[in-house]
PDB file of C-alpha atoms in Angstrom:
ATOM      1  CA  MET A   1     -12.788   8.742  -4.974  1.00 71.00           C
ATOM      2  CA  ARG A   2     -11.578   5.775  -7.003  1.00 85.00           C
ATOM      3  CA  LEU A   3     -11.978   2.085  -6.327  1.00 89.00           C
ATOM      4  CA  LEU A   4     -10.958  -0.978  -8.302  1.00 88.00           C
ATOM      5  CA  VAL A   5     -13.242  -3.962  -7.778  1.00 89.00           C
ATOM      6  CA  SER A   6     -12.141  -7.314  -9.137  1.00 87.00           C
ATOM      7  CA  ASN A   7     -13.587 -10.777  -8.825  1.00 86.00           C
ATOM      8  CA  ASN A   8     -10.166 -12.179  -9.762  1.00 85.00           C
ATOM      9  CA  PRO A   9      -7.384 -12.008  -7.154  1.00 87.00           C
ATOM     10  CA  ASP A  10      -4.800 -12.524  -9.932  1.00 87.00           C
ATOM     11  CA  ALA A  11      -5.983  -9.613 -12.109  1.00 85.00           C
ATOM     12  CA  GLY A  12      -3.079  -7.499 -13.350  1.00 84.00           C
ATOM     13  CA  ALA A  13      -5.124  -4.384 -12.700  1.00 85.00           C
ATOM     14  CA  LEU A  14      -4.725  -4.944  -8.956  1.00 88.00           C
ATOM     15  CA  ALA A  15      -0.970  -4.308  -9.152  1.00 89.00           C
ATOM     16  CA  THR A  16      -1.569  -1.231 -11.309  1.00 89.00           C
ATOM     17  CA  ALA A  17      -4.077   0.088  -8.781  1.00 88.00           C
ATOM     18  CA  LYS A  18      -1.659  -0.482  -5.916  1.00 91.00           C
ATOM     19  CA  ASP A  19       1.171   1.263  -7.796  1.00 94.00           C
ATOM     20  CA  ASN A  20      -1.110   4.265  -8.338  1.00 92.00           C
ATOM     21  CA  GLY A  21      -2.559   4.506  -4.834  1.00 91.00           C
ATOM     22  CA  ILE A  22      -6.013   3.310  -5.875  1.00 89.00           C
ATOM     23  CA  ASP A  23      -8.032   1.338  -3.338  1.00 89.00           C
ATOM     24  CA  ALA A  24      -8.935  -2.176  -4.439  1.00 89.00           C
ATOM     25  CA  LEU A  25     -11.525  -4.711  -3.378  1.00 89.00           C
ATOM     26  CA  ILE A  26     -11.490  -8.353  -4.406  1.00 88.00           C
ATOM     27  CA  ALA A  27     -15.091  -9.508  -4.266  1.00 88.00           C
ATOM     28  CA  SER A  28     -16.178 -12.726  -5.895  1.00 88.00           C
ATOM     29  CA  ARG A  29     -19.748 -13.888  -5.337  1.00 91.00           C
ATOM     30  CA  SER A  30     -18.427 -17.316  -4.379  1.00 91.00           C
ATOM     31  CA  GLY A  31     -16.647 -15.769  -1.395  1.00 91.00           C
ATOM     32  CA  PHE A  32     -19.884 -14.731   0.306  1.00 94.00           C
ATOM     33  CA  PRO A  33     -22.426 -16.859   2.154  1.00 96.00           C
ATOM     34  CA  THR A  34     -25.362 -15.223   0.342  1.00 96.00           C
ATOM     35  CA  ARG A  35     -26.020 -13.084  -2.712  1.00 96.00           C
ATOM     36  CA  ASP A  36     -27.349 -10.340  -0.422  1.00 97.00           C
ATOM     37  CA  ALA A  37     -24.072 -10.292   1.546  1.00 96.00           C
ATOM     38  CA  PHE A  38     -22.156  -9.923  -1.727  1.00 95.00           C
ATOM     39  CA  VAL A  39     -24.374  -7.077  -2.969  1.00 96.00           C
ATOM     40  CA  GLN A  40     -24.207  -5.309   0.411  1.00 96.00           C
ATOM     41  CA  THR A  41     -20.403  -5.510   0.374  1.00 94.00           C
ATOM     42  CA  LEU A  42     -20.321  -3.926  -3.067  1.00 94.00           C
ATOM     43  CA  PHE A  43     -22.721  -1.161  -2.023  1.00 95.00           C
ATOM     44  CA  THR A  44     -20.742  -0.468   1.141  1.00 95.00           C
ATOM     45  CA  ALA A  45     -17.496  -0.201  -0.814  1.00 94.00           C
ATOM     46  CA  LEU A  46     -19.003   2.025  -3.526  1.00 95.00           C
ATOM     47  CA  HIS A  47     -20.896   4.322  -1.162  1.00 95.00           C
ATOM     48  CA  GLY A  48     -18.062   4.449   1.370  1.00 93.00           C
ATOM     49  CA  ARG A  49     -15.737   5.860  -1.267  1.00 92.00           C
ATOM     50  CA  GLY A  50     -18.285   8.153  -2.883  1.00 94.00           C
ATOM     51  CA  VAL A  51     -18.165   6.335  -6.221  1.00 94.00           C
ATOM     52  CA  ASP A  52     -20.558   7.944  -8.690  1.00 92.00           C
ATOM     53  CA  PHE A  53     -19.430   6.306 -11.956  1.00 92.00           C
ATOM     54  CA  ILE A  54     -18.424   2.726 -12.776  1.00 92.00           C
ATOM     55  CA  ALA A  55     -16.230   1.678 -15.718  1.00 91.00           C
ATOM     56  CA  LEU A  56     -16.069  -2.076 -16.243  1.00 89.00           C
ATOM     57  CA  ALA A  57     -12.991  -3.624 -17.825  1.00 83.00           C
ATOM     58  CA  GLY A  58     -12.454  -7.352 -17.963  1.00 76.00           C
ATOM     59  CA  TYR A  59     -15.322  -7.926 -15.560  1.00 79.00           C
ATOM     60  CA  MET A  60     -17.034 -11.049 -16.881  1.00 78.00           C
ATOM     61  CA  LYS A  61     -19.817 -11.377 -14.334  1.00 84.00           C
ATOM     62  CA  LYS A  62     -23.284  -9.888 -14.453  1.00 87.00           C
ATOM     63  CA  ILE A  63     -23.545  -6.777 -12.300  1.00 91.00           C
ATOM     64  CA  PRO A  64     -26.220  -7.187  -9.603  1.00 95.00           C
ATOM     65  CA  VAL A  65     -29.458  -5.561 -10.710  1.00 96.00           C
ATOM     66  CA  GLU A  66     -29.583  -3.437  -7.541  1.00 97.00           C
ATOM     67  CA  ILE A  67     -26.305  -1.773  -8.494  1.00 96.00           C
ATOM     68  CA  VAL A  68     -27.358  -1.341 -12.115  1.00 95.00           C
ATOM     69  CA  ARG A  69     -30.537   0.416 -10.987  1.00 95.00           C
ATOM     70  CA  GLU A  70     -28.764   2.737  -8.559  1.00 95.00           C
ATOM     71  CA  TYR A  71     -26.039   3.654 -11.048  1.00 94.00           C
ATOM     72  CA  ARG A  72     -28.220   3.642 -14.187  1.00 93.00           C
ATOM     73  CA  GLY A  73     -26.582   5.693 -16.913  1.00 91.00           C
ATOM     74  CA  ARG A  74     -23.332   5.722 -14.947  1.00 92.00           C
ATOM     75  CA  ILE A  75     -21.984   2.214 -15.632  1.00 93.00           C
ATOM     76  CA  VAL A  76     -20.117   1.611 -18.875  1.00 93.00           C
ATOM     77  CA  ASN A  77     -18.617  -1.526 -20.342  1.00 92.00           C
ATOM     78  CA  ILE A  78     -16.370  -2.338 -23.265  1.00 93.00           C
ATOM     79  CA  HIS A  79     -17.053  -5.339 -25.490  1.00 95.00           C
ATOM     80  CA  PRO A  80     -14.697  -6.839 -28.128  1.00 96.00           C
ATOM     81  CA  ALA A  81     -17.245  -6.915 -30.968  1.00 97.00           C
ATOM     82  CA  LEU A  82     -19.713  -4.704 -32.780  1.00 98.00           C
ATOM     83  CA  LEU A  83     -22.817  -5.148 -30.667  1.00 98.00           C
ATOM     84  CA  PRO A  84     -25.504  -6.323 -31.000  1.00 96.00           C
ATOM     85  CA  LEU A  85     -23.548  -9.034 -32.871  1.00 96.00           C
ATOM     86  CA  PHE A  86     -21.529 -11.474 -30.783  1.00 97.00           C
ATOM     87  CA  GLY A  87     -22.818 -10.277 -27.432  1.00 95.00           C
ATOM     88  CA  GLY A  88     -24.666 -11.853 -24.559  1.00 93.00           C
ATOM     89  CA  LYS A  89     -24.056 -14.467 -21.926  1.00 91.00           C
ATOM     90  CA  GLY A  90     -20.965 -16.531 -22.644  1.00 91.00           C
ATOM     91  CA  LEU A  91     -19.675 -14.278 -25.416  1.00 94.00           C
ATOM     92  CA  TYR A  92     -16.581 -12.683 -23.947  1.00 91.00           C
ATOM     93  CA  GLY A  93     -12.840 -12.759 -24.605  1.00 89.00           C
ATOM     94  CA  HIS A  94     -11.683 -15.445 -27.021  1.00 94.00           C
ATOM     95  CA  PHE A  95     -15.206 -16.824 -27.359  1.00 97.00           C
ATOM     96  CA  VAL A  96     -16.127 -13.635 -29.214  1.00 97.00           C
ATOM     97  CA  HIS A  97     -13.153 -13.824 -31.577  1.00 98.00           C
ATOM     98  CA  GLU A  98     -13.718 -17.523 -32.237  1.00 98.00           C
ATOM     99  CA  ALA A  99     -17.359 -16.802 -33.118  1.00 98.00           C
ATOM    100  CA  VAL A 100     -16.393 -13.918 -35.423  1.00 98.00           C
ATOM    101  CA  LEU A 101     -13.928 -16.125 -37.295  1.00 98.00           C
ATOM    102  CA  ALA A 102     -16.327 -19.098 -37.438  1.00 98.00           C
ATOM    103  CA  ARG A 103     -18.981 -16.856 -38.990  1.00 97.00           C
ATOM    104  CA  GLY A 104     -16.500 -15.693 -41.657  1.00 98.00           C
ATOM    105  CA  CYS A 105     -16.838 -11.996 -40.831  1.00 98.00           C
ATOM    106  CA  ARG A 106     -14.540  -9.579 -42.617  1.00 98.00           C
ATOM    107  CA  VAL A 107     -15.013  -6.896 -39.996  1.00 98.00           C
ATOM    108  CA  THR A 108     -15.347  -6.974 -36.238  1.00 98.00           C
ATOM    109  CA  GLY A 109     -14.794  -4.211 -33.759  1.00 98.00           C
ATOM    110  CA  VAL A 110     -15.248  -2.737 -30.351  1.00 98.00           C
ATOM    111  CA  THR A 111     -18.317  -1.356 -28.574  1.00 97.00           C
ATOM    112  CA  VAL A 112     -18.588   0.851 -25.507  1.00 97.00           C
ATOM    113  CA  HIS A 113     -22.075   0.715 -24.031  1.00 96.00           C
ATOM    114  CA  LEU A 114     -24.069   1.590 -20.968  1.00 95.00           C
ATOM    115  CA  VAL A 115     -24.799  -1.350 -18.713  1.00 94.00           C
ATOM    116  CA  ASP A 116     -28.368  -2.397 -18.067  1.00 94.00           C
ATOM    117  CA  GLU A 117     -29.938  -5.522 -16.591  1.00 94.00           C
ATOM    118  CA  GLU A 118     -29.067  -7.733 -19.602  1.00 93.00           C
ATOM    119  CA  TYR A 119     -25.656  -8.810 -20.897  1.00 91.00           C
ATOM    120  CA  ASP A 120     -24.380  -6.450 -23.624  1.00 94.00           C
ATOM    121  CA  ARG A 121     -27.787  -4.879 -24.327  1.00 93.00           C
ATOM    122  CA  GLY A 122     -27.404  -1.355 -22.959  1.00 93.00           C
ATOM    123  CA  PRO A 123     -27.409   1.686 -25.230  1.00 93.00           C
ATOM    124  CA  ILE A 124     -24.323   1.968 -27.431  1.00 95.00           C
ATOM    125  CA  LEU A 125     -22.077   4.958 -26.795  1.00 95.00           C
ATOM    126  CA  ALA A 126     -19.253   4.318 -29.276  1.00 96.00           C
ATOM    127  CA  GLN A 127     -18.084   1.721 -31.772  1.00 98.00           C
ATOM    128  CA  ARG A 128     -15.008   1.263 -33.892  1.00 98.00           C
ATOM    129  CA  CYS A 129     -14.379  -1.290 -36.644  1.00 98.00           C
ATOM    130  CA  VAL A 130     -11.405  -3.642 -36.840  1.00 98.00           C
ATOM    131  CA  PRO A 131     -10.739  -5.554 -40.069  1.00 98.00           C
ATOM    132  CA  VAL A 132     -10.532  -9.329 -39.937  1.00 98.00           C
ATOM    133  CA  GLU A 133      -7.469 -10.504 -41.865  1.00 98.00           C
ATOM    134  CA  PRO A 134      -7.603 -13.724 -43.933  1.00 97.00           C
ATOM    135  CA  ASP A 135      -4.939 -15.414 -41.778  1.00 97.00           C
ATOM    136  CA  ASP A 136      -6.329 -14.276 -38.407  1.00 98.00           C
ATOM    137  CA  THR A 137      -6.516 -16.615 -35.467  1.00 98.00           C
ATOM    138  CA  PRO A 138      -8.474 -15.818 -32.299  1.00 98.00           C
ATOM    139  CA  ASP A 139      -5.174 -14.666 -30.758  1.00 98.00           C
ATOM    140  CA  THR A 140      -4.103 -12.344 -33.571  1.00 98.00           C
ATOM    141  CA  LEU A 141      -7.573 -10.877 -33.844  1.00 98.00           C
ATOM    142  CA  ALA A 142      -7.797 -10.414 -30.069  1.00 97.00           C
ATOM    143  CA  GLU A 143      -4.481  -8.549 -30.074  1.00 97.00           C
ATOM    144  CA  ARG A 144      -5.624  -6.046 -32.708  1.00 97.00           C
ATOM    145  CA  VAL A 145      -9.052  -5.625 -31.127  1.00 98.00           C
ATOM    146  CA  LEU A 146      -7.493  -5.007 -27.700  1.00 95.00           C
ATOM    147  CA  ARG A 147      -5.386  -2.121 -29.030  1.00 97.00           C
ATOM    148  CA  VAL A 148      -8.563  -0.487 -30.359  1.00 98.00           C
ATOM    149  CA  GLU A 149     -10.404  -1.239 -27.089  1.00 95.00           C
ATOM    150  CA  HIS A 150      -7.786   0.667 -25.096  1.00 94.00           C
ATOM    151  CA  ARG A 151      -8.029   3.749 -27.316  1.00 97.00           C
ATOM    152  CA  LEU A 152     -11.826   3.800 -27.690  1.00 97.00           C
ATOM    153  CA  TYR A 153     -12.487   3.221 -23.989  1.00 94.00           C
ATOM    154  CA  ALA A 154     -10.136   6.016 -22.983  1.00 94.00           C
ATOM    155  CA  GLU A 155     -11.769   8.373 -25.512  1.00 96.00           C
ATOM    156  CA  THR A 156     -15.282   7.500 -24.332  1.00 95.00           C
ATOM    157  CA  LEU A 157     -14.429   7.811 -20.642  1.00 93.00           C
ATOM    158  CA  GLN A 158     -12.884  11.204 -21.404  1.00 94.00           C
ATOM    159  CA  LEU A 159     -16.212  12.298 -22.925  1.00 94.00           C
ATOM    160  CA  PHE A 160     -17.898  11.451 -19.613  1.00 91.00           C
ATOM    161  CA  SER A 161     -15.164  13.245 -17.680  1.00 91.00           C
ATOM    162  CA  ASP A 162     -15.597  16.331 -19.857  1.00 93.00           C
ATOM    163  CA  GLU A 163     -19.397  16.096 -19.363  1.00 91.00           C
ATOM    164  CA  ARG A 164     -19.862  15.795 -23.125  1.00 92.00           C
ATOM    165  CA  ILE A 165     -22.213  12.811 -22.969  1.00 91.00           C
ATOM    166  CA  ARG A 166     -25.785  13.722 -22.121  1.00 87.00           C
ATOM    167  CA  LEU A 167     -28.381  11.075 -21.335  1.00 85.00           C
ATOM    168  CA  ASP A 168     -31.971  12.180 -21.643  1.00 81.00           C
ATOM    169  CA  GLY A 169     -34.720   9.603 -21.291  1.00 75.00           C
ATOM    170  CA  GLY A 170     -32.890   6.874 -23.180  1.00 72.00           C
ATOM    171  CA  LYS A 171     -31.525   9.255 -25.789  1.00 83.00           C
ATOM    172  CA  ILE A 172     -27.753   9.732 -25.910  1.00 87.00           C
ATOM    173  CA  GLU A 173     -26.239  12.972 -27.101  1.00 88.00           C
ATOM    174  CA  ILE A 174     -22.522  13.547 -27.502  1.00 88.00           C
ATOM    175  CA  LEU A 175     -21.776  17.227 -27.288  1.00 88.00           C
ATOM    176  CA  PRO A 176     -19.047  18.791 -29.443  1.00 88.00           C
ATOM    177  CA  GLY A 177     -15.749  19.596 -27.808  1.00 81.00           C
ATOM    178  CA  PRO A 178     -14.143  23.022 -27.659  1.00 78.00           C
ATOM    179  CA  SER A 179     -13.202  24.356 -31.052  1.00 66.00           C
TER     180      SER A 179
END
C-alpha cells in the first residue's frame, strides 16, 4: 500500500497523491502535544497501510530514530549535492546551491542514500554529477540539479522495485539487470 506523508499542508505532492488515489497524511511535529504522540501517529499510519519502504522527497525534517531503526535499509533520500560534501543539518534546498557557489565548485550533483540516524550520512546508493556554469545563480543551478534528481531518484527506486539492490551487513551491491 502507498502513503504520502508530508509535514507541509501546502506541498504540491498532496494534490498529485489525491489525483492518483494515494492516501496522504499531513503530520508536522508541531501539531502534536508530545514527540511520542507524533511518532506513534507515524507508526500507526505506516503499519496500518502495510508500508515496507519509505522514499523521502522534499522532507526536510529528521526522521524519528524509532522509524529509522524499524525501517533500516528501507528508507532512501535524495540530496541536491555530492555527499559527503554540502550535507548535514541546515544544508538543504537553496542553502546547498548557495554553499556550492560560494565555495567556487565547478561540479556539484545529486546523491541518493539510505537514511540513518544522522542527516545525510547513510550509505550512498547512487550519485550523478552536474556541472556548475560560470554564470550560475542558486536558482539556475537548482533547476539543473532538480532535473537530474528526478531522473536519478526514479532510476534508483526502480532498482529497489526490481530487487536489484542487495544490502548485506553495510555492504551495498547493485545487481545487473536482464541482458
